[in-house]
Amino acid sequence: MGFVLKNGLSKSLFQIITILIFIISTTFAQMSKFPLQDKNFNYKGASIITAPNNDLLFFWVSDLSLYQSRSTNNGSTWSDPILLGFAYDNYFSAADNINAFTSVSGRIFIIFYDYRYYSIYSDDNGNSWSSPLHFNFNITPRNGVLSESSIGKLFYAYAKVNDPVNAIYFITSSDRGLTWSDENTFPTTSVFGSVTPIDTNKLMMVCQNKGIYYSISTNDGVNWGPPIFVYSNDTSVNTPRIVKDQSGKLWLFYQKYFPTPFHGSAQQDIVYRTSVDTGVTWSPEYNFTTYKGQDNFYHISIKGNNPLVSFTSDRGDSLKSNY
């Protein structure tokens, strides 16, 4: 059962238009333009996850509304869109502020923005949804990422819009998202954090600060060690996110700017590294996308040992989503 927060409002198209894409598999050979897109609308926020019954669920924002679609065949075909609610009056804030996540308990969460932040959850593979719960943030968060420790504690890590101090903030929940802690701050002057479990009570938090760094907690996020660099002294990299697959391999994604021969044209690709020893060593950097334009606003999750990635790109017609 869907919810409605506000009446839908018309919006103007962005000057730069992108498409939604999703990609499945460890080799990233299967890239697909999400098919349920209207050429008359722009798209900037999307998230793809695996439900407990192994269906793929794709969530996206279109014309100020939040939608869901389901695939029962690994993304080959998708169900008709289901309207979950009118959720984004401030459309520019929607781009990096939709986040879906499947917890170990099987509860699916969506966190989204409509003047304030809300979460909804489903305990039946996305067939019905709870009433929205709102968060009390003093300053609008950005690039929020929801994750979970190995013992079931939920973490929502985020930066803040126009924050005078570069910092990563987080809130936690120990009751499956029904209540949340007060706001905490990671002990680092970095931004855009993401947390993943790497062992019992042991967590890794990656962050951006003129490079990509990570910190380790050995007590389920109560305390954090000093930052350790993965990619240092490089302002071309931004927005790191990390997930652990079923085998224990860590997948670290981030965006990176590359020079182009075209004046005034920027190339921002999504790149990744992996680690099979809990971050002690990392693979070389690999391009996840390569395009002389903008690939961004990405979200990642896991399906077994395969990362699922959704992102937007200006490589196609009217701001649309890819996976």
PDB file of C-alpha atoms in Angstrom:
ATOM      1  CA  MET A   1       0.000   0.000   0.000  1.00  0.00           C
ATOM      2  CA  GLY A   2       1.479   3.317  -1.045  1.00  0.00           C
ATOM      3  CA  PHE A   3       1.434   6.613   0.824  1.00  0.00           C
ATOM      4  CA  VAL A   4       0.941  10.162  -0.435  1.00  0.00           C
ATOM      5  CA  LEU A   5       2.795  13.022   1.183  1.00  0.00           C
ATOM      6  CA  LYS A   6       1.862  15.860  -1.174  1.00  0.00           C
ATOM      7  CA  ASN A   7       0.123  16.556  -4.450  1.00  0.00           C
ATOM      8  CA  GLY A   8       2.381  16.247  -7.461  1.00  0.00           C
ATOM      9  CA  LEU A   9       3.702  19.497  -8.904  1.00  0.00           C
ATOM     10  CA  SER A  10       4.937  20.252 -12.395  1.00  0.00           C
ATOM     11  CA  LYS A  11       8.641  20.953 -12.855  1.00  0.00           C
ATOM     12  CA  SER A  12      10.883  22.317 -15.553  1.00  0.00           C
ATOM     13  CA  LEU A  13      13.510  20.143 -17.222  1.00  0.00           C
ATOM     14  CA  PHE A  14      17.136  20.435 -16.220  1.00  0.00           C
ATOM     15  CA  GLN A  15      19.550  21.927 -18.674  1.00  0.00           C
ATOM     16  CA  ILE A  16      21.632  18.747 -18.645  1.00  0.00           C
ATOM     17  CA  ILE A  17      19.608  15.616 -19.172  1.00  0.00           C
ATOM     18  CA  THR A  18      20.694  12.168 -18.092  1.00  0.00           C
ATOM     19  CA  ILE A  19      19.477   8.589 -18.220  1.00  0.00           C
ATOM     20  CA  LEU A  20      19.251   5.933 -15.532  1.00  0.00           C
ATOM     21  CA  ILE A  21      21.429   2.843 -16.000  1.00  0.00           C
ATOM     22  CA  PHE A  22      21.940  -0.281 -13.951  1.00  0.00           C
ATOM     23  CA  ILE A  23      24.752  -2.843 -14.122  1.00  0.00           C
ATOM     24  CA  ILE A  24      24.863  -6.373 -12.737  1.00  0.00           C
ATOM     25  CA  SER A  25      27.780  -8.851 -12.546  1.00  0.00           C
ATOM     26  CA  THR A  26      31.317  -8.888 -11.272  1.00  0.00           C
ATOM     27  CA  THR A  27      32.670  -8.130 -14.728  1.00  0.00           C
ATOM     28  CA  PHE A  28      30.179  -5.298 -15.298  1.00  0.00           C
ATOM     29  CA  ALA A  29      29.510  -6.621 -18.786  1.00  0.00           C
ATOM     30  CA  GLN A  30      25.749  -6.151 -18.519  1.00  0.00           C
ATOM     31  CA  MET A  31      24.814  -2.468 -18.645  1.00  0.00           C
ATOM     32  CA  SER A  32      21.171  -1.613 -19.232  1.00  0.00           C
ATOM     33  CA  LYS A  33      19.183   1.566 -19.572  1.00  0.00           C
ATOM     34  CA  PHE A  34      16.280   1.313 -17.169  1.00  0.00           C
ATOM     35  CA  PRO A  35      13.302   0.817 -19.525  1.00  0.00           C
ATOM     36  CA  LEU A  36      10.465   2.483 -17.586  1.00  0.00           C
ATOM     37  CA  GLN A  37      11.421   6.052 -18.392  1.00  0.00           C
ATOM     38  CA  ASP A  38       9.440   8.840 -20.018  1.00  0.00           C
ATOM     39  CA  LYS A  39      11.365  11.024 -22.471  1.00  0.00           C
ATOM     40  CA  ASN A  40       9.371  14.022 -21.236  1.00  0.00           C
ATOM     41  CA  PHE A  41      10.810  13.832 -17.733  1.00  0.00           C
ATOM     42  CA  ASN A  42      14.219  14.175 -16.133  1.00  0.00           C
ATOM     43  CA  TYR A  43      15.565  11.637 -13.653  1.00  0.00           C
ATOM     44  CA  LYS A  44      18.225  12.114 -11.023  1.00  0.00           C
ATOM     45  CA  GLY A  45      17.596   9.772  -8.127  1.00  0.00           C
ATOM     46  CA  ALA A  46      17.513   5.958  -8.279  1.00  0.00           C
ATOM     47  CA  SER A  47      18.489   2.949  -6.178  1.00  0.00           C
ATOM     48  CA  ILE A  48      18.518  -0.786  -6.957  1.00  0.00           C
ATOM     49  CA  ILE A  49      18.482  -3.586  -4.352  1.00  0.00           C
ATOM     50  CA  THR A  50      17.819  -7.311  -3.970  1.00  0.00           C
ATOM     51  CA  ALA A  51      14.717  -8.276  -1.977  1.00  0.00           C
ATOM     52  CA  PRO A  52      14.855 -11.259   0.434  1.00  0.00           C
ATOM     53  CA  ASN A  53      12.991 -13.405  -2.144  1.00  0.00           C
ATOM     54  CA  ASN A  54      15.781 -12.585  -4.665  1.00  0.00           C
ATOM     55  CA  ASP A  55      13.683 -10.194  -6.780  1.00  0.00           C
ATOM     56  CA  LEU A  56      15.362  -6.980  -7.905  1.00  0.00           C
ATOM     57  CA  LEU A  57      13.642  -3.773  -6.796  1.00  0.00           C
ATOM     58  CA  PHE A  58      14.324  -0.474  -8.554  1.00  0.00           C
ATOM     59  CA  PHE A  59      13.281   2.826  -6.960  1.00  0.00           C
ATOM     60  CA  TRP A  60      13.403   6.145  -8.762  1.00  0.00           C
ATOM     61  CA  VAL A  61      12.030   9.682  -8.803  1.00  0.00           C
ATOM     62  CA  SER A  62      10.017  10.945 -11.760  1.00  0.00           C
ATOM     63  CA  ASP A  63       8.132  14.246 -11.942  1.00  0.00           C
ATOM     64  CA  LEU A  64       8.252  14.753  -8.154  1.00  0.00           C
ATOM     65  CA  SER A  65       7.018  11.237  -7.444  1.00  0.00           C
ATOM     66  CA  LEU A  66       8.669   8.135  -5.966  1.00  0.00           C
ATOM     67  CA  TYR A  67       8.182   4.884  -7.913  1.00  0.00           C
ATOM     68  CA  GLN A  68       9.042   1.201  -7.571  1.00  0.00           C
ATOM     69  CA  SER A  69       9.429  -1.564 -10.144  1.00  0.00           C
ATOM     70  CA  ARG A  70      10.217  -5.263  -9.691  1.00  0.00           C
ATOM     71  CA  SER A  71      12.200  -7.752 -11.766  1.00  0.00           C
ATOM     72  CA  THR A  72      11.883 -11.499 -11.194  1.00  0.00           C
ATOM     73  CA  ASN A  73      14.418 -12.422 -13.907  1.00  0.00           C
ATOM     74  CA  ASN A  74      17.599 -10.591 -12.883  1.00  0.00           C
ATOM     75  CA  GLY A  75      16.720  -7.355 -14.668  1.00  0.00           C
ATOM     76  CA  SER A  76      15.694  -8.720 -18.062  1.00  0.00           C
ATOM     77  CA  THR A  77      12.155  -7.349 -17.675  1.00  0.00           C
ATOM     78  CA  TRP A  78      10.470  -5.042 -15.168  1.00  0.00           C
ATOM     79  CA  SER A  79       6.949  -4.755 -13.773  1.00  0.00           C
ATOM     80  CA  ASP A  80       4.756  -1.717 -14.341  1.00  0.00           C
ATOM     81  CA  PRO A  81       5.691   1.201 -12.053  1.00  0.00           C
ATOM     82  CA  ILE A  82       4.039   1.416  -8.649  1.00  0.00           C
ATOM     83  CA  LEU A  83       3.574   4.896  -7.203  1.00  0.00           C
ATOM     84  CA  LEU A  84       4.840   4.914  -3.623  1.00  0.00           C
ATOM     85  CA  GLY A  85       4.215   8.600  -3.001  1.00  0.00           C
ATOM     86  CA  PHE A  86       4.674  12.192  -4.050  1.00  0.00           C
ATOM     87  CA  ALA A  87       7.956  12.742  -2.375  1.00  0.00           C
ATOM     88  CA  TYR A  88      10.124  15.485  -3.825  1.00  0.00           C
ATOM     89  CA  ASP A  89       8.993  19.102  -3.844  1.00  0.00           C
ATOM     90  CA  ASN A  90      12.646  20.194  -3.766  1.00  0.00           C
ATOM     91  CA  TYR A  91      13.726  18.311  -6.877  1.00  0.00           C
ATOM     92  CA  PHE A  92      17.339  19.389  -6.852  1.00  0.00           C
ATOM     93  CA  SER A  93      17.738  17.801  -3.406  1.00  0.00           C
ATOM     94  CA  ALA A  94      16.379  14.506  -4.699  1.00  0.00           C
ATOM     95  CA  ALA A  95      19.427  13.657  -6.777  1.00  0.00           C
ATOM     96  CA  ASP A  96      21.642  12.127  -4.117  1.00  0.00           C
ATOM     97  CA  ASN A  97      19.137  11.677  -1.318  1.00  0.00           C
ATOM     98  CA  ILE A  98      17.216   8.518  -2.200  1.00  0.00           C
ATOM     99  CA  ASN A  99      18.593   5.396  -0.574  1.00  0.00           C
ATOM    100  CA  ALA A 100      17.216   1.837  -0.511  1.00  0.00           C
ATOM    101  CA  PHE A 101      18.633  -0.995   1.561  1.00  0.00           C
ATOM    102  CA  THR A 102      17.793  -4.615   2.458  1.00  0.00           C
ATOM    103  CA  SER A 103      18.692  -5.514   6.034  1.00  0.00           C
ATOM    104  CA  VAL A 104      19.802  -8.904   7.323  1.00  0.00           C
ATOM    105  CA  SER A 105      16.394  -9.306   8.992  1.00  0.00           C
ATOM    106  CA  GLY A 106      14.718  -9.034   5.583  1.00  0.00           C
ATOM    107  CA  ARG A 107      13.270  -5.589   6.226  1.00  0.00           C
ATOM    108  CA  ILE A 108      13.643  -3.256   3.222  1.00  0.00           C
ATOM    109  CA  PHE A 109      14.151   0.458   3.839  1.00  0.00           C
ATOM    110  CA  ILE A 110      13.834   3.537   1.650  1.00  0.00           C
ATOM    111  CA  ILE A 111      15.105   6.895   2.901  1.00  0.00           C
ATOM    112  CA  PHE A 112      14.023   9.920   0.860  1.00  0.00           C
ATOM    113  CA  TYR A 113      13.646  13.692   1.042  1.00  0.00           C
ATOM    114  CA  ASP A 114      10.553  15.928   1.047  1.00  0.00           C
ATOM    115  CA  TYR A 115      11.480  19.130   2.891  1.00  0.00           C
ATOM    116  CA  ARG A 116      12.527  16.802   5.684  1.00  0.00           C
ATOM    117  CA  TYR A 117      13.887  13.252   5.600  1.00  0.00           C
ATOM    118  CA  TYR A 118      11.582  10.252   5.832  1.00  0.00           C
ATOM    119  CA  SER A 119      11.990   6.495   5.903  1.00  0.00           C
ATOM    120  CA  ILE A 120       9.532   3.738   5.056  1.00  0.00           C
ATOM    121  CA  TYR A 121      10.017  -0.008   5.347  1.00  0.00           C
ATOM    122  CA  SER A 122       8.594  -3.247   4.001  1.00  0.00           C
ATOM    123  CA  ASP A 123       8.592  -6.691   5.623  1.00  0.00           C
ATOM    124  CA  ASP A 124       7.071  -8.494   2.626  1.00  0.00           C
ATOM    125  CA  ASN A 125       9.602  -8.061  -0.206  1.00  0.00           C
ATOM    126  CA  GLY A 126       8.329  -4.615  -1.158  1.00  0.00           C
ATOM    127  CA  ASN A 127       4.678  -5.576  -1.658  1.00  0.00           C
ATOM    128  CA  SER A 128       3.444  -3.192   1.056  1.00  0.00           C
ATOM    129  CA  TRP A 129       5.036  -0.317   2.951  1.00  0.00           C
ATOM    130  CA  SER A 130       4.849   1.259   6.383  1.00  0.00           C
ATOM    131  CA  SER A 131       3.742   4.794   7.114  1.00  0.00           C
ATOM    132  CA  PRO A 132       6.623   7.275   6.783  1.00  0.00           C
ATOM    133  CA  LEU A 133       8.837   8.050   9.764  1.00  0.00           C
ATOM    134  CA  HIS A 134      10.552  11.454   9.683  1.00  0.00           C
ATOM    135  CA  PHE A 135      14.042  12.364  10.893  1.00  0.00           C
ATOM    136  CA  ASN A 136      14.828  15.582  12.770  1.00  0.00           C
ATOM    137  CA  PHE A 137      17.964  16.927  11.103  1.00  0.00           C
ATOM    138  CA  ASN A 138      19.041  20.504  11.839  1.00  0.00           C
ATOM    139  CA  ILE A 139      20.773  20.911   8.466  1.00  0.00           C
ATOM    140  CA  THR A 140      19.779  19.110   5.260  1.00  0.00           C
ATOM    141  CA  PRO A 141      21.955  15.983   4.798  1.00  0.00           C
ATOM    142  CA  ARG A 142      23.580  15.043   1.496  1.00  0.00           C
ATOM    143  CA  ASN A 143      24.728  11.746  -0.004  1.00  0.00           C
ATOM    144  CA  GLY A 144      23.248   9.648   2.776  1.00  0.00           C
ATOM    145  CA  VAL A 145      24.126   5.946   2.753  1.00  0.00           C
ATOM    146  CA  LEU A 146      22.255   3.323   4.800  1.00  0.00           C
ATOM    147  CA  SER A 147      24.104   0.192   5.919  1.00  0.00           C
ATOM    148  CA  GLU A 148      24.142  -2.388   8.715  1.00  0.00           C
ATOM    149  CA  SER A 149      26.697  -3.943  11.041  1.00  0.00           C
ATOM    150  CA  SER A 150      27.123  -7.704  11.369  1.00  0.00           C
ATOM    151  CA  ILE A 151      25.006  -7.719  14.550  1.00  0.00           C
ATOM    152  CA  GLY A 152      22.124  -5.780  13.006  1.00  0.00           C
ATOM    153  CA  LYS A 153      22.801  -2.153  13.980  1.00  0.00           C
ATOM    154  CA  LEU A 154      21.705   0.219  11.202  1.00  0.00           C
ATOM    155  CA  PHE A 155      23.946   3.149  10.232  1.00  0.00           C
ATOM    156  CA  TYR A 156      22.845   6.155   8.213  1.00  0.00           C
ATOM    157  CA  ALA A 157      25.960   8.192   7.298  1.00  0.00           C
ATOM    158  CA  TYR A 158      25.749  11.563   5.551  1.00  0.00           C
ATOM    159  CA  ALA A 159      27.331  14.944   4.912  1.00  0.00           C
ATOM    160  CA  LYS A 160      25.454  18.250   5.295  1.00  0.00           C
ATOM    161  CA  VAL A 161      24.553  20.978   2.824  1.00  0.00           C
ATOM    162  CA  ASN A 162      26.455  24.222   3.485  1.00  0.00           C
ATOM    163  CA  ASP A 163      28.071  22.781   6.595  1.00  0.00           C
ATOM    164  CA  PRO A 164      30.822  25.220   7.736  1.00  0.00           C
ATOM    165  CA  VAL A 165      32.851  22.252   9.020  1.00  0.00           C
ATOM    166  CA  ASN A 166      33.726  19.327   6.760  1.00  0.00           C
ATOM    167  CA  ALA A 167      32.422  16.326   8.657  1.00  0.00           C
ATOM    168  CA  ILE A 168      30.675  12.987   8.303  1.00  0.00           C
ATOM    169  CA  TYR A 169      27.654  12.492  10.515  1.00  0.00           C
ATOM    170  CA  PHE A 170      25.715   9.353  11.340  1.00  0.00           C
ATOM    171  CA  ILE A 171      22.730   8.074  13.250  1.00  0.00           C
ATOM    172  CA  THR A 172      22.113   4.476  14.301  1.00  0.00           C
ATOM    173  CA  SER A 173      19.176   2.200  15.060  1.00  0.00           C
ATOM    174  CA  SER A 174      19.215  -1.012  17.088  1.00  0.00           C
ATOM    175  CA  ASP A 175      15.490  -1.791  16.726  1.00  0.00           C
ATOM    176  CA  ARG A 176      15.222  -2.341  12.949  1.00  0.00           C
ATOM    177  CA  GLY A 177      14.716   1.323  12.123  1.00  0.00           C
ATOM    178  CA  LEU A 178      11.827   2.109  14.477  1.00  0.00           C
ATOM    179  CA  THR A 179      13.854   4.614  16.523  1.00  0.00           C
ATOM    180  CA  TRP A 180      17.161   6.340  15.836  1.00  0.00           C
ATOM    181  CA  SER A 181      20.004   7.683  17.959  1.00  0.00           C
ATOM    182  CA  ASP A 182      21.067  11.280  18.304  1.00  0.00           C
ATOM    183  CA  GLU A 183      23.469  12.545  15.689  1.00  0.00           C
ATOM    184  CA  ASN A 184      27.097  11.412  15.952  1.00  0.00           C
ATOM    185  CA  THR A 185      30.207  12.656  14.146  1.00  0.00           C
ATOM    186  CA  PHE A 186      33.062  10.563  12.806  1.00  0.00           C
ATOM    187  CA  PRO A 187      36.441  11.749  14.204  1.00  0.00           C
ATOM    188  CA  THR A 188      37.675  13.075  10.871  1.00  0.00           C
ATOM    189  CA  THR A 189      37.452  16.281   8.818  1.00  0.00           C
ATOM    190  CA  SER A 190      36.221  14.387   5.776  1.00  0.00           C
ATOM    191  CA  VAL A 191      32.964  14.231   3.844  1.00  0.00           C
ATOM    192  CA  PHE A 192      30.777  11.679   2.067  1.00  0.00           C
ATOM    193  CA  GLY A 193      31.157   8.585   4.229  1.00  0.00           C
ATOM    194  CA  SER A 194      29.953   5.018   3.780  1.00  0.00           C
ATOM    195  CA  VAL A 195      30.060   2.124   6.280  1.00  0.00           C
ATOM    196  CA  THR A 196      30.253  -1.645   5.775  1.00  0.00           C
ATOM    197  CA  PRO A 197      30.775  -4.579   8.165  1.00  0.00           C
ATOM    198  CA  ILE A 198      34.008  -6.535   7.713  1.00  0.00           C
ATOM    199  CA  ASP A 199      33.778  -8.915  10.708  1.00  0.00           C
ATOM    200  CA  THR A 200      31.855  -9.398  13.953  1.00  0.00           C
ATOM    201  CA  ASN A 201      31.679  -5.958  15.644  1.00  0.00           C
ATOM    202  CA  LYS A 202      34.227  -4.698  13.104  1.00  0.00           C
ATOM    203  CA  LEU A 203      33.286  -1.963  10.631  1.00  0.00           C
ATOM    204  CA  MET A 204      34.988   0.027   7.889  1.00  0.00           C
ATOM    205  CA  MET A 205      34.072   3.614   7.082  1.00  0.00           C
ATOM    206  CA  VAL A 206      35.366   5.136   3.811  1.00  0.00           C
ATOM    207  CA  CYS A 207      35.478   8.894   3.264  1.00  0.00           C
ATOM    208  CA  GLN A 208      36.696  11.676   0.988  1.00  0.00           C
ATOM    209  CA  ASN A 209      39.327  14.268   1.938  1.00  0.00           C
ATOM    210  CA  LYS A 210      41.519  15.217  -1.059  1.00  0.00           C
ATOM    211  CA  GLY A 211      41.648  11.492  -1.700  1.00  0.00           C
ATOM    212  CA  ILE A 212      39.937   8.335  -0.422  1.00  0.00           C
ATOM    213  CA  TYR A 213      40.538   7.089   3.126  1.00  0.00           C
ATOM    214  CA  TYR A 214      39.104   4.509   5.497  1.00  0.00           C
ATOM    215  CA  SER A 215      38.814   4.070   9.268  1.00  0.00           C
ATOM    216  CA  ILE A 216      38.182   0.908  11.281  1.00  0.00           C
ATOM    217  CA  SER A 217      35.939   0.369  14.300  1.00  0.00           C
ATOM    218  CA  THR A 218      36.335  -2.788  16.382  1.00  0.00           C
ATOM    219  CA  ASN A 219      33.366  -2.111  18.700  1.00  0.00           C
ATOM    220  CA  ASP A 220      30.450  -1.742  16.266  1.00  0.00           C
ATOM    221  CA  GLY A 221      30.935   1.947  15.573  1.00  0.00           C
ATOM    222  CA  VAL A 222      31.395   3.268  19.117  1.00  0.00           C
ATOM    223  CA  ASN A 223      35.008   4.305  18.448  1.00  0.00           C
ATOM    224  CA  TRP A 224      36.972   4.702  15.212  1.00  0.00           C
ATOM    225  CA  GLY A 225      40.663   4.416  14.387  1.00  0.00           C
ATOM    226  CA  PRO A 226      42.739   6.990  12.493  1.00  0.00           C
ATOM    227  CA  PRO A 227      42.148   7.372   8.735  1.00  0.00           C
ATOM    228  CA  ILE A 228      44.279   5.204   6.431  1.00  0.00           C
ATOM    229  CA  PHE A 229      44.706   6.295   2.828  1.00  0.00           C
ATOM    230  CA  VAL A 230      43.637   4.281  -0.182  1.00  0.00           C
ATOM    231  CA  TYR A 231      44.102   7.107  -2.673  1.00  0.00           C
ATOM    232  CA  SER A 232      45.790  10.222  -1.289  1.00  0.00           C
ATOM    233  CA  ASN A 233      46.467  13.798  -2.435  1.00  0.00           C
ATOM    234  CA  ASP A 234      44.007  13.747  -5.325  1.00  0.00           C
ATOM    235  CA  THR A 235      41.118  16.205  -5.558  1.00  0.00           C
ATOM    236  CA  SER A 236      39.735  14.502  -8.687  1.00  0.00           C
ATOM    237  CA  VAL A 237      38.108  11.698  -6.648  1.00  0.00           C
ATOM    238  CA  ASN A 238      34.882  12.054  -4.689  1.00  0.00           C
ATOM    239  CA  THR A 239      31.833  10.338  -3.139  1.00  0.00           C
ATOM    240  CA  PRO A 240      33.226   6.930  -2.044  1.00  0.00           C
ATOM    241  CA  ARG A 241      30.846   4.080  -1.258  1.00  0.00           C
ATOM    242  CA  ILE A 242      31.684   0.571  -0.115  1.00  0.00           C
ATOM    243  CA  VAL A 243      29.924  -2.807   0.100  1.00  0.00           C
ATOM    244  CA  LYS A 244      30.980  -6.336   1.051  1.00  0.00           C
ATOM    245  CA  ASP A 245      29.885  -9.267  -1.086  1.00  0.00           C
ATOM    246  CA  GLN A 246      28.924 -12.766   0.066  1.00  0.00           C
ATOM    247  CA  SER A 247      32.520 -14.033  -0.228  1.00  0.00           C
ATOM    248  CA  GLY A 248      33.849 -11.232   1.984  1.00  0.00           C
ATOM    249  CA  LYS A 249      35.389  -9.180  -0.834  1.00  0.00           C
ATOM    250  CA  LEU A 250      35.144  -5.408  -0.366  1.00  0.00           C
ATOM    251  CA  TRP A 251      34.054  -3.279  -3.336  1.00  0.00           C
ATOM    252  CA  LEU A 252      35.063   0.378  -3.071  1.00  0.00           C
ATOM    253  CA  PHE A 253      33.450   2.673  -5.648  1.00  0.00           C
ATOM    254  CA  TYR A 254      34.007   6.393  -6.161  1.00  0.00           C
ATOM    255  CA  GLN A 255      33.664   9.063  -8.834  1.00  0.00           C
ATOM    256  CA  LYS A 256      36.686  10.528 -10.581  1.00  0.00           C
ATOM    257  CA  TYR A 257      37.263  13.401 -12.981  1.00  0.00           C
ATOM    258  CA  PHE A 258      39.452  12.786 -16.027  1.00  0.00           C
ATOM    259  CA  PRO A 259      40.893  15.377 -18.407  1.00  0.00           C
ATOM    260  CA  THR A 260      39.400  15.681 -21.879  1.00  0.00           C
ATOM    261  CA  PRO A 261      40.707  17.329 -25.063  1.00  0.00           C
ATOM    262  CA  PHE A 262      37.490  19.336 -25.346  1.00  0.00           C
ATOM    263  CA  HIS A 263      37.414  22.829 -23.874  1.00  0.00           C
ATOM    264  CA  GLY A 264      34.778  23.225 -21.189  1.00  0.00           C
ATOM    265  CA  SER A 265      33.910  19.522 -21.241  1.00  0.00           C
ATOM    266  CA  ALA A 266      34.338  17.424 -18.094  1.00  0.00           C
ATOM    267  CA  GLN A 267      34.527  13.645 -17.917  1.00  0.00           C
ATOM    268  CA  GLN A 268      33.413  12.114 -14.644  1.00  0.00           C
ATOM    269  CA  ASP A 269      33.525   8.320 -14.535  1.00  0.00           C
ATOM    270  CA  ILE A 270      32.698   5.838 -11.809  1.00  0.00           C
ATOM    271  CA  VAL A 271      35.716   3.736 -10.804  1.00  0.00           C
ATOM    272  CA  TYR A 272      36.322   0.969  -8.286  1.00  0.00           C
ATOM    273  CA  ARG A 273      38.890  -1.039  -6.330  1.00  0.00           C
ATOM    274  CA  THR A 274      38.531  -4.297  -4.423  1.00  0.00           C
ATOM    275  CA  SER A 275      40.116  -5.859  -1.344  1.00  0.00           C
ATOM    276  CA  VAL A 276      40.116  -9.506  -0.282  1.00  0.00           C
ATOM    277  CA  ASP A 277      41.984  -8.940   3.000  1.00  0.00           C
ATOM    278  CA  THR A 278      39.643  -6.486   4.783  1.00  0.00           C
ATOM    279  CA  GLY A 279      41.391  -3.426   3.397  1.00  0.00           C
ATOM    280  CA  VAL A 280      45.018  -4.283   4.137  1.00  0.00           C
ATOM    281  CA  THR A 281      45.733  -4.187   0.400  1.00  0.00           C
ATOM    282  CA  TRP A 282      43.674  -2.943  -2.544  1.00  0.00           C
ATOM    283  CA  SER A 283      43.522  -3.814  -6.210  1.00  0.00           C
ATOM    284  CA  PRO A 284      44.499  -1.287  -8.869  1.00  0.00           C
ATOM    285  CA  GLU A 285      41.846   1.216  -9.886  1.00  0.00           C
ATOM    286  CA  TYR A 286      39.477   0.033 -12.625  1.00  0.00           C
ATOM    287  CA  ASN A 287      37.040   2.055 -14.657  1.00  0.00           C
ATOM    288  CA  PHE A 288      33.480   1.012 -14.009  1.00  0.00           C
ATOM    289  CA  THR A 289      32.242   3.502 -16.634  1.00  0.00           C
ATOM    290  CA  THR A 290      34.174   5.331 -19.346  1.00  0.00           C
ATOM    291  CA  TYR A 291      32.358   8.177 -21.049  1.00  0.00           C
ATOM    292  CA  LYS A 292      33.317  11.684 -22.178  1.00  0.00           C
ATOM    293  CA  GLY A 293      30.589  13.293 -20.135  1.00  0.00           C
ATOM    294  CA  GLN A 294      28.950  12.908 -16.735  1.00  0.00           C
ATOM    295  CA  ASP A 295      28.235   9.583 -15.018  1.00  0.00           C
ATOM    296  CA  ASN A 296      27.182  10.299 -11.431  1.00  0.00           C
ATOM    297  CA  PHE A 297      24.535  10.087  -8.680  1.00  0.00           C
ATOM    298  CA  TYR A 298      25.309   6.395  -8.303  1.00  0.00           C
ATOM    299  CA  HIS A 299      24.097   3.902  -5.696  1.00  0.00           C
ATOM    300  CA  ILE A 300      25.462   0.434  -4.971  1.00  0.00           C
ATOM    301  CA  SER A 301      24.198  -2.733  -3.309  1.00  0.00           C
ATOM    302  CA  ILE A 302      25.008  -6.455  -3.451  1.00  0.00           C
ATOM    303  CA  LYS A 303      23.385  -9.527  -4.979  1.00  0.00           C
ATOM    304  CA  GLY A 304      25.401 -12.512  -3.756  1.00  0.00           C
ATOM    305  CA  ASN A 305      28.908 -11.802  -5.038  1.00  0.00           C
ATOM    306  CA  ASN A 306      27.715  -9.312  -7.659  1.00  0.00           C
ATOM    307  CA  PRO A 307      27.539  -5.558  -7.068  1.00  0.00           C
ATOM    308  CA  LEU A 308      24.392  -3.821  -8.301  1.00  0.00           C
ATOM    309  CA  VAL A 309      24.982  -0.256  -9.444  1.00  0.00           C
ATOM    310  CA  SER A 310      22.512   2.375 -10.592  1.00  0.00           C
ATOM    311  CA  PHE A 311      23.643   5.755 -11.872  1.00  0.00           C
ATOM    312  CA  THR A 312      22.636   8.670 -14.066  1.00  0.00           C
ATOM    313  CA  SER A 313      24.379   9.701 -17.255  1.00  0.00           C
ATOM    314  CA  ASP A 314      24.054  12.463 -19.840  1.00  0.00           C
ATOM    315  CA  ARG A 315      24.945   9.940 -22.563  1.00  0.00           C
ATOM    316  CA  GLY A 316      21.281   9.567 -23.543  1.00  0.00           C
ATOM    317  CA  ASP A 317      17.935  11.256 -23.969  1.00  0.00           C
ATOM    318  CA  SER A 318      16.130  12.975 -21.088  1.00  0.00           C
ATOM    319  CA  LEU A 319      17.659  12.582 -17.553  1.00  0.00           C
ATOM    320  CA  LYS A 320      17.152   8.853 -17.247  1.00  0.00           C
ATOM    321  CA  SER A 321      18.424   6.018 -15.087  1.00  0.00           C
ATOM    322  CA  ASN A 322      20.814   3.198 -15.805  1.00  0.00           C
ATOM    323  CA  TYR A 323      21.778   0.057 -13.937  1.00  0.00           C
TER     324      TYR A 323
END
